[in-house]
Amino acid sequence: MNRPRARELGIDIGIFNQGSHNAITDVPGVAVGSATLIEGEGPLVPGKGPVRTGVTVVLPHGGNLFREKVQAGCFVLNGFGKSAGLHQIRELGTIETPIALTNTLNVSAVADALVERSCAASPEIGIGTGTVNPVVGDINDGYLNDIQGRHVKKEHVFAALAAAKGGPVAEGNVGGGTGCSCLGFKGGIGGSSRVLPARLGGWTVGVLAQTNFGGMLTVNGAPVGRELGVYDFAPPTKVAPPAAPRSETVIAGDGSCMIVIATDAPLDARLLTRVARRAGLGMARTGFYSSNGSGDFFIAFSTANRLPHLGSARLDGARLHERTVVADDDMSAIFAATVEAVEESVINSLLAAETMTGRDGNLRRALDPGELVTILDKYNARGWAKKLPPFGNPD
Amino acid sequence: MNRPRARELGIDIGIFNQGSHNAITDVPGVAVGSATLIEGEGPLVPGKGPVRTGVTVVLPHGGNLFREKVQAGCFVLNGFGKSAGLHQIRELGTIETPIALTNTLNVSAVADALVERSCAASPEIGIGTGTVNPVVGDINDGYLNDIQGRHVKKEHVFAALAAAKGGPVAEGNVGGGTGCSCLGFKGGIGGSSRVLPARLGGWTVGVLAQTNFGGMLTVNGAPVGRELGVYDFAPPTKVAPPAAPRSETVIAGDGSCMIVIATDAPLDARLLTRVARRAGLGMARTGFYSSNGSGDFFIAFSTANRLPHLGSARLDGARLHERTVVADDDMSAIFAATVEAVEESVINSLLAAETMTGRDGNLRRALDPGELVTILDKYNARGWAKKLPPFGNPD
Amino acid sequence: MNRPRARELGIDIGIFNQGSHNAITDVPGVAVGSATLIEGEGPLVPGKGPVRTGVTVVLPHGGNLFREKVQAGCFVLNGFGKSAGLHQIRELGTIETPIALTNTLNVSAVADALVERSCAASPEIGIGTGTVNPVVGDINDGYLNDIQGRHVKKEHVFAALAAAKGGPVAEGNVGGGTGCSCLGFKGGIGGSSRVLPARLGGWTVGVLAQTNFGGMLTVNGAPVGRELGVYDFAPPTKVAPPAAPRSETVIAGDGSCMIVIATDAPLDARLLTRVARRAGLGMARTGFYSSNGSGDFFIAFSTANRLPHLGSARLDGARLHERTVVADDDMSAIFAATVEAVEESVINSLLAAETMTGRDGNLRRALDPGELVTILDKYNARGWAKKLPPFGNPD
Amino acid sequence: MNRPRARELGIDIGIFNQGSHNAITDVPGVAVGSATLIEGEGPLVPGKGPVRTGVTVVLPHGGNLFREKVQAGCFVLNGFGKSAGLHQIRELGTIETPIALTNTLNVSAVADALVERSCAASPEIGIGTGTVNPVVGDINDGYLNDIQGRHVKKEHVFAALAAAKGGPVAEGNVGGGTGCSCLGFKGGIGGSSRVLPARLGGWTVGVLAQTNFGGMLTVNGAPVGRELGVYDFAPPTKVAPPAAPRSETVIAGDGSCMIVIATDAPLDARLLTRVARRAGLGMARTGFYSSNGSGDFFIAFSTANRLPHLGSARLDGARLHERTVVADDDMSAIFAATVEAVEESVINSLLAAETMTGRDGNLRRALDPGELVTILDKYNARGWAKKLPPFGNPD
């Protein structure tokens, strides 16, 4: 299927330019890969299926991440989730494995696979040096998937790693996005990027989102979810309402969201934490309100200033790192670009995801591009790049 | 002047109903008062003027707050600010003075006035018992105001306290909002409220905002700021651009935002912290992205379950509090209501604020209601309450 | 082996009384179980051994923890660790699985086993309701153990759960403590408890520690590590120095510490977080300074006020919990008791652990009770309960 | 009076060497000044006296701090306090005013004085640039002092600033320490420092503490407080017990502690936050347990890598800072030195402080050096530098 992305529908979000792939891979060196598991139909048999899940990995660079770490920050807007690795990111400000996104009950198996792969690449782990900190984000795809089955195995993680590459990123029902529900529609993986003009630093900010949260879909302000009667607390008369009965609330209206943000701007852990803290603002513009069950975890890393695990030789005194860091006063454009790219990533995830029937025949309809366009036009919400004043500071 | 509020212009934000005053005072017992300082014109003479500032106080209840504390939580989205009292809120989960909002360099004088007033009302403070924790939020009004002059004195705090009352809340260029700039326009004090239907608990959530931040004004999705050429990083050709030159960035594009959220839902400190963490999501829908200089501090309190300072008699063993607390699974509607009310509070602050000329002739134009309506209609962004499916779960 | 505990050697720590087992199990309903893996000798063959590791589980009560959660708080003093489950504890203030302690690279397998067991007991997980949050703490036992081998499998977790019981708790080289090194000596599992007098509430505070950290052993102030020449930054002339060469620093001088604190005092998540934040103070009295590589994670829970997952029937409005909570002003004795019990837990872990030879013949000597007593007597550090003024507030 | 410091009594704490003044001023460029207010006797007349309070300032360097900021971090172990300025330290990682320590109800007046002084030195504040963030720590000296009187005025702050200098630091009943009570004795200002050997970096760590907390005094492990019957929860038979009756608990057993840590090691905000987080560990070794009412706030700054407020000229793109930063793996010695220096600072504060009678004749006895030595000798707690193995890594 060749579903359109937001810009192809004339949905212009924000004022900054996109990168060439409009994806996290626009940050040089970043690669993404997914393994998708779709098997079986009909009634749920826990442990057997049906299976609608997977794993997506983001590689900050193509080398040995344990030996050449990247600086990172993270922010937990809503801690109702089971992600792995964030405490060490907070403490040390680095990431030393790929970042994997999967479903909640599969966090352990996926983290274990990352450990196995790290040990294979860096046999010194835990022997002459410290151990390794796998980073895994999670959402609950239990509305469509046999989540108790924990079907993502290490070979799927290895397959996703092997498939990782730069360039265009597969979106929608792939990898960790396979079984996602978002804003009452089929969610999944989505991405976007922004490139700042040279006078604001010229850096790229790229985003990859795994969208599985509740709210009321809003696209460039147009109240799409409300027009379609698909939103939390909506009247129980149209499409299977996401918020009632109760058991559905947890699965559809709730859920979670993982956002991964990459940049080549030279940011340290504190600044990357500031960046991560803005991700929810972009989500909010799509109708997100961080419902009770929405575990919302945001991770940001910089590909600049890699940190060697075993450093330069320690001659006299302690080892020092030399770092270049953006001044706080010049962070605002990076923040604004992050918010824009997150917003567009959510919309792209919805556009790419196709209707899916999962366990027990549970159905999650895709957002229909035709219906969407009709509604957007009713609200004059397309074509803004041409109609409205642009970003005003050409280089 | 009698400027319209959002709903009077047909701007219907969200799906939940408003309270009778559409203000924080819809939470029974909550009172608000302001003291406004406008004096002088012309060139800035630090310490002399011109003066465009003030103080606004929110009283959680009408009794002795030190002796009957309210439970509270807070969240700092961007810590670039000088607010007072939040550490103790985090630790003990209570508020024991009115919450005052003023300008950054006046935090000290205002906090000191709250201490003085508390000691007068509760002479036991610091003698036979602990001390008192004044809570003050701040924004930078230095674009219009002689901020170095620190013109808010204790008598102004006392005047604001004396003026505090329930019912409609004065908005715009009043109290702590007097010198505010928001999204490139004149900002100020704004408020809103939501009342949940009985089956979602029936509680009221009320908001008061002091709006002084940058971004690109968006109203129900309509790109108002962009239409008017007034936004951060905008072309430098129209209205004095908020983001350039540099000195303006700090004053106009940056700034800060204080949000106070009240509810009569029986929430403890942890739940109120969860509520406070959502305030930025409502702001984001108005075009906010939390720029570098935006100190964004959010405080939430509950009027239920007051906690006595000197408790019940301690007979055998330690003293216990009995509390009723909403289950986390039923918090989502409170979160959604908070996001809606914050969004509308920002819009109301802009609508109420009038054009102001301040120090050095610095001008901050008001958002023009006529222009606004024209733009909103271009984007079909009005009258949604009648046109669109309502909240779907009538009692 | 029947090694003495601290009090049996006349080491009286603090002023409050111990519970009958001087263990976390003195809190009614709490159970502890361990599975210990010791296999092979000689050179390290990653994946094969030698194996010196295990898993220890703490059960807050004997029922279905997913359906009857306990309130909890946590604190991360040093986030250089890979523990699972703490984000959700912070957000929701509850624990819904046993707490498992193991080695760092085994966190995933252990968490997965907890998930499997939870799903078996509560088939509704992830289907008609939310998912489950496994809680696992970790240390690095790589100095003695083939840590890359990840030898703890789900059957070991199940065995530890099956073995869990109240009463005396096995200490030293058992379960998650099997491969621990602490303060240059053999570390392991240790515990202690305190019972407050009735006038301070009468509650019990119990502690279980997994000790694997660096520093300089101090027992009731006596500089034991320094007397024995075994401490971080010590002269490289005696017992294999823990801090040099570099590769040893990570393994011996660093490491980590997990502390689990249980109480029957009716504390909510905020108060339990306050309790958890004090654990490091007890550790500090034993010579701990939280070295760079020391991932120090503390978890506290209360057995009072269990929270049902699917609550009481929701009739009208949202569901409410009724809670009894200790007043903050009466928390000091609970804090002091926690600090004492943590301190003694560390000492007990060292006394119980026996000398162990692990991978590559790496040797970690036990603290010798005879040597210890000799040093303690040199510093008059024994028999304080009889020699010194007692706790002064008999009931 | 010429009271001895710890080392002069043969109390050797830890293994690292002290700097030449054994004070925070051993970090080159750091200066300290105090203004001490002692006036009146007899019954408390709120607003009139008796007065037993003051203010102490720490200057990270002798230049314009607003224009040349220092990097900083902070940690709040117990947020029951009213300190000013910590949010912005957390967000931006810098300090731009002197750090002032005073009593709780005087935080506002002292912060205001810092603002006034900053504006005088940097007239651009709040006009062409951002505002200034005063940093003030606080303790409750209400047991001895007419705290409601808020007797510290701006002229006292200016006097303390004018008196600030390097070299030996006045300790005990001076400045912000004037009215302190600590561990049941007279507390006050105390300091210490450590100099790392060259092979561990050669840096200096200096500490200044304002000690006003409860617990049971322990000196190199000797149970001094217990020997003297002066400790929280002690028998009510000897010296006025600090923990009973209730009103005394708050004043004596509780209180607070501010710790300021300076270093010339090139640390960024994240690393300085890690340093600050260790301060409580040093306090714990003196008998501290962070009682409910103990507001414990720790601030660390580095004199290396000053950050200019208005940076280098912005030519193309955003401005960058170049920074040298210690590798995390080499932080352990800095952490250990911090813990030692904090511990000794507390002891020095007690030794320097003299017996004081305050409001209502309230008496706080000094720790008697003779009694102390007698007890220490009973526990062989003196002369360790000569008796015990030294730090083992001479350069």
PDB file of C-alpha atoms in Angstrom, chain B residues 120-314:
ATOM      1  CA  ALA B 120      -0.271  38.072  61.937  1.00  0.00           C
ATOM      2  CA  ALA B 121      -2.986  35.474  61.489  1.00  0.00           C
ATOM      3  CA  SER B 122      -1.081  32.632  63.135  1.00  0.00           C
ATOM      4  CA  PRO B 123       1.229  34.018  65.820  1.00  0.00           C
ATOM      5  CA  GLU B 124       2.494  30.511  66.585  1.00  0.00           C
ATOM      6  CA  ILE B 125       4.526  30.451  63.373  1.00  0.00           C
ATOM      7  CA  GLY B 126       8.175  29.730  64.085  1.00  0.00           C
ATOM      8  CA  ILE B 127       7.638  29.775  67.810  1.00  0.00           C
ATOM      9  CA  GLY B 128       5.862  26.677  68.997  1.00  0.00           C
ATOM     10  CA  THR B 129       5.722  25.183  65.558  1.00  0.00           C
ATOM     11  CA  GLY B 130       7.233  25.286  62.092  1.00  0.00           C
ATOM     12  CA  THR B 131       7.599  28.258  59.836  1.00  0.00           C
ATOM     13  CA  VAL B 132       5.418  29.201  56.902  1.00  0.00           C
ATOM     14  CA  ASN B 133       6.046  28.577  53.214  1.00  0.00           C
ATOM     15  CA  PRO B 134       4.911  31.447  50.954  1.00  0.00           C
ATOM     16  CA  VAL B 135       4.026  30.427  47.387  1.00  0.00           C
ATOM     17  CA  VAL B 136       4.766  32.948  44.666  1.00  0.00           C
ATOM     18  CA  GLY B 137       4.907  32.566  40.909  1.00  0.00           C
ATOM     19  CA  ASP B 138       6.614  34.958  38.559  1.00  0.00           C
ATOM     20  CA  ILE B 139       6.897  36.226  35.030  1.00  0.00           C
ATOM     21  CA  ASN B 140       9.197  38.798  33.431  1.00  0.00           C
ATOM     22  CA  ASP B 141       7.278  41.955  32.498  1.00  0.00           C
ATOM     23  CA  GLY B 142      10.433  43.941  31.765  1.00  0.00           C
ATOM     24  CA  TYR B 143       9.437  44.772  28.203  1.00  0.00           C
ATOM     25  CA  LEU B 144       6.786  47.176  29.494  1.00  0.00           C
ATOM     26  CA  ASN B 145       7.645  47.613  33.147  1.00  0.00           C
ATOM     27  CA  ASP B 146      10.501  49.082  35.146  1.00  0.00           C
ATOM     28  CA  ILE B 147      11.199  45.663  36.553  1.00  0.00           C
ATOM     29  CA  GLN B 148      14.317  46.718  38.436  1.00  0.00           C
ATOM     30  CA  GLY B 149      12.120  49.116  40.387  1.00  0.00           C
ATOM     31  CA  ARG B 150      10.362  46.255  42.170  1.00  0.00           C
ATOM     32  CA  HIS B 151       7.322  48.425  42.602  1.00  0.00           C
ATOM     33  CA  VAL B 152       5.043  45.844  44.168  1.00  0.00           C
ATOM     34  CA  LYS B 153       5.146  46.495  47.881  1.00  0.00           C
ATOM     35  CA  LYS B 154       3.547  44.677  50.734  1.00  0.00           C
ATOM     36  CA  GLU B 155       0.597  47.058  50.789  1.00  0.00           C
ATOM     37  CA  HIS B 156      -0.238  45.946  47.260  1.00  0.00           C
ATOM     38  CA  VAL B 157      -0.228  42.325  48.343  1.00  0.00           C
ATOM     39  CA  PHE B 158      -2.473  43.200  51.253  1.00  0.00           C
ATOM     40  CA  ALA B 159      -4.768  45.104  48.889  1.00  0.00           C
ATOM     41  CA  ALA B 160      -4.993  42.128  46.570  1.00  0.00           C
ATOM     42  CA  LEU B 161      -5.778  39.870  49.521  1.00  0.00           C
ATOM     43  CA  ALA B 162      -8.408  42.272  50.772  1.00  0.00           C
ATOM     44  CA  ALA B 163      -9.977  42.421  47.329  1.00  0.00           C
ATOM     45  CA  ALA B 164     -10.084  38.653  46.921  1.00  0.00           C
ATOM     46  CA  LYS B 165     -13.530  37.234  46.318  1.00  0.00           C
ATOM     47  CA  GLY B 166     -15.379  34.509  44.526  1.00  0.00           C
ATOM     48  CA  GLY B 167     -17.446  35.045  41.394  1.00  0.00           C
ATOM     49  CA  PRO B 168     -16.179  36.501  38.133  1.00  0.00           C
ATOM     50  CA  VAL B 169     -12.412  37.032  37.951  1.00  0.00           C
ATOM     51  CA  ALA B 170     -10.883  40.172  36.481  1.00  0.00           C
ATOM     52  CA  GLU B 171      -8.745  39.279  33.471  1.00  0.00           C
ATOM     53  CA  GLY B 172      -6.197  40.873  31.167  1.00  0.00           C
ATOM     54  CA  ASN B 173      -4.107  43.803  32.344  1.00  0.00           C
ATOM     55  CA  VAL B 174      -4.696  43.255  36.027  1.00  0.00           C
ATOM     56  CA  GLY B 175      -2.517  42.244  38.908  1.00  0.00           C
ATOM     57  CA  GLY B 176       0.342  39.971  37.981  1.00  0.00           C
ATOM     58  CA  GLY B 177      -0.819  40.080  34.385  1.00  0.00           C
ATOM     59  CA  THR B 178      -0.508  43.821  33.992  1.00  0.00           C
ATOM     60  CA  GLY B 179       2.778  43.877  32.097  1.00  0.00           C
ATOM     61  CA  CYS B 180       2.536  40.482  30.390  1.00  0.00           C
ATOM     62  CA  SER B 181       3.280  39.735  26.747  1.00  0.00           C
ATOM     63  CA  CYS B 182       1.983  36.496  25.291  1.00  0.00           C
ATOM     64  CA  LEU B 183       2.515  34.991  21.867  1.00  0.00           C
ATOM     65  CA  GLY B 184       3.508  38.420  20.584  1.00  0.00           C
ATOM     66  CA  PHE B 185       0.353  40.114  21.852  1.00  0.00           C
ATOM     67  CA  LYS B 186      -0.594  41.704  25.109  1.00  0.00           C
ATOM     68  CA  GLY B 187      -1.025  38.923  27.673  1.00  0.00           C
ATOM     69  CA  GLY B 188      -2.266  38.953  31.220  1.00  0.00           C
ATOM     70  CA  ILE B 189      -4.498  37.096  33.622  1.00  0.00           C
ATOM     71  CA  GLY B 190      -7.012  34.648  32.160  1.00  0.00           C
ATOM     72  CA  GLY B 191      -9.164  31.851  33.474  1.00  0.00           C
ATOM     73  CA  SER B 192     -11.619  29.129  32.716  1.00  0.00           C
ATOM     74  CA  SER B 193     -13.238  26.097  34.315  1.00  0.00           C
ATOM     75  CA  ARG B 194     -14.785  22.755  33.532  1.00  0.00           C
ATOM     76  CA  VAL B 195     -17.453  20.766  35.360  1.00  0.00           C
ATOM     77  CA  LEU B 196     -17.393  17.017  34.847  1.00  0.00           C
ATOM     78  CA  PRO B 197     -20.661  15.146  34.434  1.00  0.00           C
ATOM     79  CA  ALA B 198     -21.757  13.229  37.490  1.00  0.00           C
ATOM     80  CA  ARG B 199     -20.783   9.866  36.087  1.00  0.00           C
ATOM     81  CA  LEU B 200     -17.212  11.063  35.738  1.00  0.00           C
ATOM     82  CA  GLY B 201     -17.249  12.362  39.276  1.00  0.00           C
ATOM     83  CA  GLY B 202     -19.069  15.662  38.902  1.00  0.00           C
ATOM     84  CA  TRP B 203     -16.066  17.664  40.042  1.00  0.00           C
ATOM     85  CA  THR B 204     -15.031  21.134  38.979  1.00  0.00           C
ATOM     86  CA  VAL B 205     -11.593  22.041  37.644  1.00  0.00           C
ATOM     87  CA  GLY B 206     -10.757  25.743  37.594  1.00  0.00           C
ATOM     88  CA  VAL B 207      -7.729  27.476  36.124  1.00  0.00           C
ATOM     89  CA  LEU B 208      -6.059  30.839  36.473  1.00  0.00           C
ATOM     90  CA  ALA B 209      -3.178  31.671  34.139  1.00  0.00           C
ATOM     91  CA  GLN B 210      -0.631  34.459  34.036  1.00  0.00           C
ATOM     92  CA  THR B 211       0.408  34.393  30.381  1.00  0.00           C
ATOM     93  CA  ASN B 212       3.749  35.768  29.304  1.00  0.00           C
ATOM     94  CA  PHE B 213       5.228  33.303  26.829  1.00  0.00           C
ATOM     95  CA  GLY B 214       6.283  33.043  23.196  1.00  0.00           C
ATOM     96  CA  GLY B 215       5.176  30.941  20.241  1.00  0.00           C
ATOM     97  CA  MET B 216       2.604  31.315  17.476  1.00  0.00           C
ATOM     98  CA  LEU B 217      -0.963  32.018  18.502  1.00  0.00           C
ATOM     99  CA  THR B 218      -3.347  29.245  17.523  1.00  0.00           C
ATOM    100  CA  VAL B 219      -7.048  29.396  18.420  1.00  0.00           C
ATOM    101  CA  ASN B 220      -8.997  26.188  17.958  1.00  0.00           C
ATOM    102  CA  GLY B 221      -6.314  25.397  15.434  1.00  0.00           C
ATOM    103  CA  ALA B 222      -6.621  28.583  13.400  1.00  0.00           C
ATOM    104  CA  PRO B 223      -3.097  29.957  12.811  1.00  0.00           C
ATOM    105  CA  VAL B 224      -3.906  33.415  14.082  1.00  0.00           C
ATOM    106  CA  GLY B 225      -0.361  34.490  14.875  1.00  0.00           C
ATOM    107  CA  ARG B 226       0.866  33.385  11.498  1.00  0.00           C
ATOM    108  CA  GLU B 227      -1.960  35.133   9.695  1.00  0.00           C
ATOM    109  CA  LEU B 228      -1.038  38.312  11.525  1.00  0.00           C
ATOM    110  CA  GLY B 229       2.697  37.841  11.108  1.00  0.00           C
ATOM    111  CA  VAL B 230       3.208  37.875  14.845  1.00  0.00           C
ATOM    112  CA  TYR B 231       5.126  34.867  16.016  1.00  0.00           C
ATOM    113  CA  ASP B 232       8.543  33.696  17.134  1.00  0.00           C
ATOM    114  CA  PHE B 233      10.927  33.416  14.192  1.00  0.00           C
ATOM    115  CA  ALA B 234       8.483  35.387  12.038  1.00  0.00           C
ATOM    116  CA  PRO B 235       9.499  37.544   9.077  1.00  0.00           C
ATOM    117  CA  PRO B 236      10.806  40.885  10.341  1.00  0.00           C
ATOM    118  CA  THR B 237       8.430  42.902   8.233  1.00  0.00           C
ATOM    119  CA  LYS B 238       5.197  43.367  10.156  1.00  0.00           C
ATOM    120  CA  VAL B 239       4.388  44.185  13.732  1.00  0.00           C
ATOM    121  CA  ALA B 240       7.489  44.454  15.875  1.00  0.00           C
ATOM    122  CA  PRO B 241       8.733  40.872  15.582  1.00  0.00           C
ATOM    123  CA  PRO B 242       8.876  39.095  18.864  1.00  0.00           C
ATOM    124  CA  ALA B 243      12.039  37.176  18.160  1.00  0.00           C
ATOM    125  CA  ALA B 244      14.459  39.701  16.742  1.00  0.00           C
ATOM    126  CA  PRO B 245      16.658  41.451  17.572  1.00  0.00           C
ATOM    127  CA  ARG B 246      18.116  39.437  20.340  1.00  0.00           C
ATOM    128  CA  SER B 247      17.204  41.705  23.218  1.00  0.00           C
ATOM    129  CA  GLU B 248      13.592  41.328  22.177  1.00  0.00           C
ATOM    130  CA  THR B 249      13.792  37.573  22.214  1.00  0.00           C
ATOM    131  CA  VAL B 250      14.204  37.523  25.901  1.00  0.00           C
ATOM    132  CA  ILE B 251      11.481  39.979  26.579  1.00  0.00           C
ATOM    133  CA  ALA B 252       8.838  39.062  24.076  1.00  0.00           C
ATOM    134  CA  GLY B 253       9.533  35.656  22.599  1.00  0.00           C
ATOM    135  CA  ASP B 254      10.511  34.316  25.929  1.00  0.00           C
ATOM    136  CA  GLY B 255       8.844  35.200  29.169  1.00  0.00           C
ATOM    137  CA  SER B 256       7.149  32.615  31.274  1.00  0.00           C
ATOM    138  CA  CYS B 257       3.825  31.204  32.333  1.00  0.00           C
ATOM    139  CA  MET B 258       2.288  30.454  35.690  1.00  0.00           C
ATOM    140  CA  ILE B 259      -0.765  28.206  35.813  1.00  0.00           C
ATOM    141  CA  VAL B 260      -2.820  27.664  38.963  1.00  0.00           C
ATOM    142  CA  ILE B 261      -5.302  24.791  38.904  1.00  0.00           C
ATOM    143  CA  ALA B 262      -7.959  24.270  41.553  1.00  0.00           C
ATOM    144  CA  THR B 263     -10.351  21.382  41.982  1.00  0.00           C
ATOM    145  CA  ASP B 264     -12.826  20.090  44.497  1.00  0.00           C
ATOM    146  CA  ALA B 265     -12.027  16.520  43.504  1.00  0.00           C
ATOM    147  CA  PRO B 266     -10.456  14.701  46.461  1.00  0.00           C
ATOM    148  CA  LEU B 267      -6.925  14.388  45.131  1.00  0.00           C
ATOM    149  CA  ASP B 268      -3.758  13.890  47.124  1.00  0.00           C
ATOM    150  CA  ALA B 269      -0.362  15.390  46.365  1.00  0.00           C
ATOM    151  CA  ARG B 270       0.628  12.669  43.928  1.00  0.00           C
ATOM    152  CA  LEU B 271      -2.563  13.028  41.902  1.00  0.00           C
ATOM    153  CA  LEU B 272      -2.356  16.808  41.961  1.00  0.00           C
ATOM    154  CA  THR B 273       1.182  16.551  40.651  1.00  0.00           C
ATOM    155  CA  ARG B 274      -0.201  14.430  37.816  1.00  0.00           C
ATOM    156  CA  VAL B 275      -2.772  17.138  37.118  1.00  0.00           C
ATOM    157  CA  ALA B 276      -0.159  19.914  37.158  1.00  0.00           C
ATOM    158  CA  ARG B 277       1.984  17.974  34.692  1.00  0.00           C
ATOM    159  CA  ARG B 278      -0.793  18.315  32.068  1.00  0.00           C
ATOM    160  CA  ALA B 279      -1.007  22.115  32.096  1.00  0.00           C
ATOM    161  CA  GLY B 280       1.598  22.530  29.369  1.00  0.00           C
ATOM    162  CA  LEU B 281      -0.495  20.387  27.032  1.00  0.00           C
ATOM    163  CA  GLY B 282      -3.280  22.938  27.098  1.00  0.00           C
ATOM    164  CA  MET B 283      -0.803  25.740  26.521  1.00  0.00           C
ATOM    165  CA  ALA B 284       0.706  23.862  23.572  1.00  0.00           C
ATOM    166  CA  ARG B 285      -2.613  24.016  21.773  1.00  0.00           C
ATOM    167  CA  THR B 286      -2.383  27.809  21.815  1.00  0.00           C
ATOM    168  CA  GLY B 287       1.013  27.848  20.120  1.00  0.00           C
ATOM    169  CA  PHE B 288       3.308  27.503  23.115  1.00  0.00           C
ATOM    170  CA  TYR B 289       6.547  25.537  22.765  1.00  0.00           C
ATOM    171  CA  SER B 290       8.307  26.450  26.033  1.00  0.00           C
ATOM    172  CA  SER B 291      11.111  28.576  24.660  1.00  0.00           C
ATOM    173  CA  ASN B 292      14.430  28.732  26.445  1.00  0.00           C
ATOM    174  CA  GLY B 293      13.499  31.723  28.564  1.00  0.00           C
ATOM    175  CA  SER B 294      10.030  30.551  29.434  1.00  0.00           C
ATOM    176  CA  GLY B 295       9.871  29.644  33.084  1.00  0.00           C
ATOM    177  CA  ASP B 296       6.775  27.462  33.148  1.00  0.00           C
ATOM    178  CA  PHE B 297       5.528  26.548  36.606  1.00  0.00           C
ATOM    179  CA  PHE B 298       2.234  24.822  37.314  1.00  0.00           C
ATOM    180  CA  ILE B 299       0.534  24.426  40.694  1.00  0.00           C
ATOM    181  CA  ALA B 300      -2.572  22.353  41.415  1.00  0.00           C
ATOM    182  CA  PHE B 301      -4.505  22.134  44.667  1.00  0.00           C
ATOM    183  CA  SER B 302      -7.606  20.448  45.958  1.00  0.00           C
ATOM    184  CA  THR B 303     -10.079  22.049  48.299  1.00  0.00           C
ATOM    185  CA  ALA B 304     -11.156  18.636  49.582  1.00  0.00           C
ATOM    186  CA  ASN B 305      -9.520  17.000  52.585  1.00  0.00           C
ATOM    187  CA  ARG B 306      -8.004  20.004  54.311  1.00  0.00           C
ATOM    188  CA  LEU B 307      -5.146  19.117  56.631  1.00  0.00           C
ATOM    189  CA  PRO B 308      -4.960  20.742  60.066  1.00  0.00           C
ATOM    190  CA  HIS B 309      -1.515  22.037  61.010  1.00  0.00           C
ATOM    191  CA  LEU B 310      -1.754  20.981  64.608  1.00  0.00           C
ATOM    192  CA  GLY B 311      -3.944  17.974  63.964  1.00  0.00           C
ATOM    193  CA  SER B 312      -6.227  16.139  66.224  1.00  0.00           C
ATOM    194  CA  ALA B 313      -5.018  15.461  69.725  1.00  0.00           C
ATOM    195  CA  ARG B 314      -2.211  12.942  69.791  1.00  0.00           C
TER     196      ARG B 314
END
